[in-house]
Amino acid sequence: MLSTSLDVGSKGSTNIIQGDAKVIQVDYSNEASIKHALTGVDVVISAVPEAAFDVQWKIAVAAKEVDVKLFVPSEFGAISEGESEGLQPLQVEKANVQAKLKALGLPYTAFYTGGFADQTWLPYVL
């Protein structure tokens, strides 16, 4: 699990991860730091929010360079692959990420979860 400090002066995560998982603090502005963290990793599952898609691309490029076998982009929500006509801006941005992954030659898998209940049903609850 890659982590970044949440505030200046923090020493990283205080959460304990069970099993063989490790928490590795990464400086996402430093390409060498990202590569070091991904060295020896087979699969990267990205769960970055929309505001961090630029970081997701840095992670993907580093993953390709250190021979990660599979990249899973942050795709939670509606289907974004294919034509961008009629898609919401976030879906277009996600489709662009997939196009870049194809061009990069990094194998990837996208998981579409569909709409989240709080977004889908909220208009009917109020």
C-alpha positions as a Markdown table, in Angstrom:
| # | Residue | x | y | z |
|---|---|---|---|---|
| 1 | Met | 0.0 | 0.0 | 0.0 |
| 2 | Leu | 1.5 | 3.3 | -1.0 |
| 3 | Ser | 0.9 | 6.2 | 1.3 |
| 4 | Thr | 1.8 | 9.9 | 1.5 |
| 5 | Ser | 1.9 | 11.9 | 4.7 |
| 6 | Leu | -1.4 | 13.7 | 5.3 |
| 7 | Asp | 0.2 | 16.8 | 6.8 |
| 8 | Val | 3.6 | 18.4 | 7.2 |
| 9 | Gly | 5.6 | 16.7 | 9.9 |
| 10 | Ser | 3.6 | 13.5 | 9.9 |
| 11 | Lys | 5.5 | 10.3 | 10.0 |
| 12 | Gly | 3.1 | 8.5 | 7.7 |
| 13 | Ser | 0.3 | 6.1 | 8.4 |
| 14 | Thr | -0.1 | 4.8 | 12.0 |
| 15 | Asn | -2.5 | 2.1 | 10.8 |
| 16 | Ile | -1.3 | -1.5 | 11.1 |
| 17 | Ile | -1.7 | -3.7 | 8.0 |
| 18 | Gln | -2.2 | -7.4 | 8.7 |
| 19 | Gly | -0.5 | -10.1 | 6.6 |
| 20 | Asp | 2.2 | -9.6 | 4.1 |
| 21 | Ala | 1.1 | -6.1 | 3.0 |
| 22 | Lys | 3.5 | -3.2 | 3.6 |
| 23 | Val | 2.8 | 0.5 | 3.8 |
| 24 | Ile | 5.4 | 2.5 | 1.8 |
| 25 | Gln | 5.5 | 6.2 | 2.1 |
| 26 | Val | 5.9 | 7.8 | -1.4 |
| 27 | Asp | 6.7 | 11.3 | -2.6 |
| 28 | Tyr | 4.4 | 11.5 | -5.6 |
| 29 | Ser | 6.3 | 14.5 | -7.0 |
| 30 | Asn | 9.5 | 12.4 | -7.2 |
| 31 | Glu | 9.7 | 9.9 | -10.0 |
| 32 | Ala | 12.4 | 7.9 | -8.4 |
| 33 | Ser | 10.4 | 7.5 | -5.2 |
| 34 | Ile | 7.4 | 6.1 | -7.1 |
| 35 | Lys | 9.6 | 3.7 | -9.1 |
| 36 | His | 11.3 | 2.5 | -5.9 |
| 37 | Ala | 8.0 | 1.8 | -4.3 |
| 38 | Leu | 6.7 | -0.1 | -7.3 |
| 39 | Thr | 9.8 | -2.2 | -7.9 |
| 40 | Gly | 9.0 | -5.9 | -7.7 |
| 41 | Val | 5.2 | -5.2 | -7.7 |
| 42 | Asp | 3.1 | -7.3 | -10.1 |
| 43 | Val | -0.3 | -5.4 | -9.9 |
| 44 | Val | -1.1 | -1.8 | -9.2 |
| 45 | Ile | -4.6 | -0.9 | -8.1 |
| 46 | Ser | -5.2 | 2.8 | -8.3 |
| 47 | Ala | -7.9 | 4.3 | -6.0 |
| 48 | Val | -7.0 | 7.9 | -6.4 |
| 49 | Pro | -9.8 | 10.5 | -6.5 |
| 50 | Glu | -10.5 | 12.7 | -9.5 |
| 51 | Ala | -8.3 | 15.5 | -8.2 |
| 52 | Ala | -5.3 | 13.2 | -8.3 |
| 53 | Phe | -5.6 | 11.8 | -11.8 |
| 54 | Asp | -2.3 | 13.5 | -12.6 |
| 55 | Val | -0.7 | 11.5 | -9.9 |
| 56 | Gln | -2.3 | 8.3 | -11.3 |
| 57 | Trp | -0.6 | 8.9 | -14.6 |
| 58 | Lys | 2.8 | 9.3 | -12.9 |
| 59 | Ile | 2.2 | 6.0 | -11.1 |
| 60 | Ala | 1.3 | 4.3 | -14.4 |
| 61 | Val | 4.4 | 5.6 | -16.2 |
| 62 | Ala | 6.6 | 4.4 | -13.3 |
| 63 | Ala | 4.8 | 1.1 | -13.3 |
| 64 | Lys | 5.6 | 0.5 | -16.9 |
| 65 | Glu | 9.2 | 1.4 | -16.4 |
| 66 | Val | 9.6 | -1.1 | -13.5 |
| 67 | Asp | 7.8 | -3.9 | -15.4 |
| 68 | Val | 4.5 | -4.0 | -13.4 |
| 69 | Lys | 2.4 | -6.7 | -15.1 |
| 70 | Leu | -1.1 | -5.1 | -14.7 |
| 71 | Phe | -2.4 | -1.6 | -13.9 |
| 72 | Val | -6.0 | -1.1 | -12.6 |
| 73 | Pro | -6.9 | 2.6 | -13.0 |
| 74 | Ser | -9.3 | 4.4 | -10.7 |
| 75 | Glu | -12.5 | 3.7 | -12.7 |
| 76 | Phe | -15.1 | 3.3 | -10.0 |
| 77 | Gly | -18.5 | 4.4 | -11.4 |
| 78 | Ala | -20.0 | 4.3 | -14.9 |
| 79 | Ile | -18.4 | 2.9 | -18.0 |
| 80 | Ser | -16.0 | 5.3 | -19.6 |
| 81 | Glu | -14.3 | 3.3 | -22.3 |
| 82 | Gly | -15.0 | 4.1 | -26.0 |
| 83 | Glu | -16.7 | 7.1 | -27.5 |
| 84 | Ser | -16.6 | 10.2 | -25.4 |
| 85 | Glu | -19.8 | 11.7 | -26.9 |
| 86 | Gly | -22.4 | 12.1 | -24.2 |
| 87 | Leu | -20.1 | 11.3 | -21.3 |
| 88 | Gln | -19.8 | 13.4 | -18.2 |
| 89 | Pro | -16.4 | 15.3 | -17.9 |
| 90 | Leu | -15.1 | 12.8 | -15.3 |
| 91 | Gln | -15.9 | 9.9 | -17.6 |
| 92 | Val | -14.1 | 11.6 | -20.5 |
| 93 | Glu | -11.1 | 12.1 | -18.2 |
| 94 | Lys | -11.2 | 8.4 | -17.3 |
| 95 | Ala | -11.5 | 7.5 | -21.0 |
| 96 | Asn | -8.4 | 9.6 | -21.7 |
| 97 | Val | -6.5 | 7.7 | -19.0 |
| 98 | Gln | -7.4 | 4.4 | -20.7 |
| 99 | Ala | -6.3 | 5.7 | -24.1 |
| 100 | Lys | -3.0 | 6.8 | -22.5 |
| 101 | Leu | -2.5 | 3.4 | -20.9 |
| 102 | Lys | -3.1 | 1.7 | -24.3 |
| 103 | Ala | -0.5 | 4.1 | -26.0 |
| 104 | Leu | 1.9 | 3.4 | -23.1 |
| 105 | Gly | 1.6 | -0.4 | -23.7 |
| 106 | Leu | 0.8 | -1.1 | -20.1 |
| 107 | Pro | -1.7 | -3.9 | -19.6 |
| 108 | Tyr | -4.7 | -2.7 | -17.7 |
| 109 | Thr | -8.1 | -3.8 | -16.4 |
| 110 | Ala | -10.9 | -1.4 | -15.6 |
| 111 | Phe | -13.6 | -2.3 | -13.1 |
| 112 | Tyr | -16.9 | -0.5 | -13.5 |
| 113 | Thr | -19.0 | -0.5 | -10.3 |
| 114 | Gly | -22.0 | 1.5 | -11.6 |
| 115 | Gly | -23.5 | 4.4 | -9.8 |
| 116 | Phe | -23.0 | 4.8 | -6.1 |
| 117 | Ala | -26.2 | 4.5 | -4.0 |
| 118 | Asp | -25.8 | 7.9 | -2.4 |
| 119 | Gln | -25.6 | 9.5 | -5.8 |
| 120 | Thr | -28.2 | 7.4 | -7.6 |
| 121 | Trp | -31.0 | 7.5 | -5.0 |
| 122 | Leu | -30.4 | 10.9 | -3.3 |
| 123 | Pro | -32.9 | 12.8 | -5.5 |
| 124 | Tyr | -35.6 | 10.3 | -4.5 |
| 125 | Val | -34.9 | 10.5 | -0.8 |
| 126 | Leu | -35.1 | 14.3 | -0.4 |
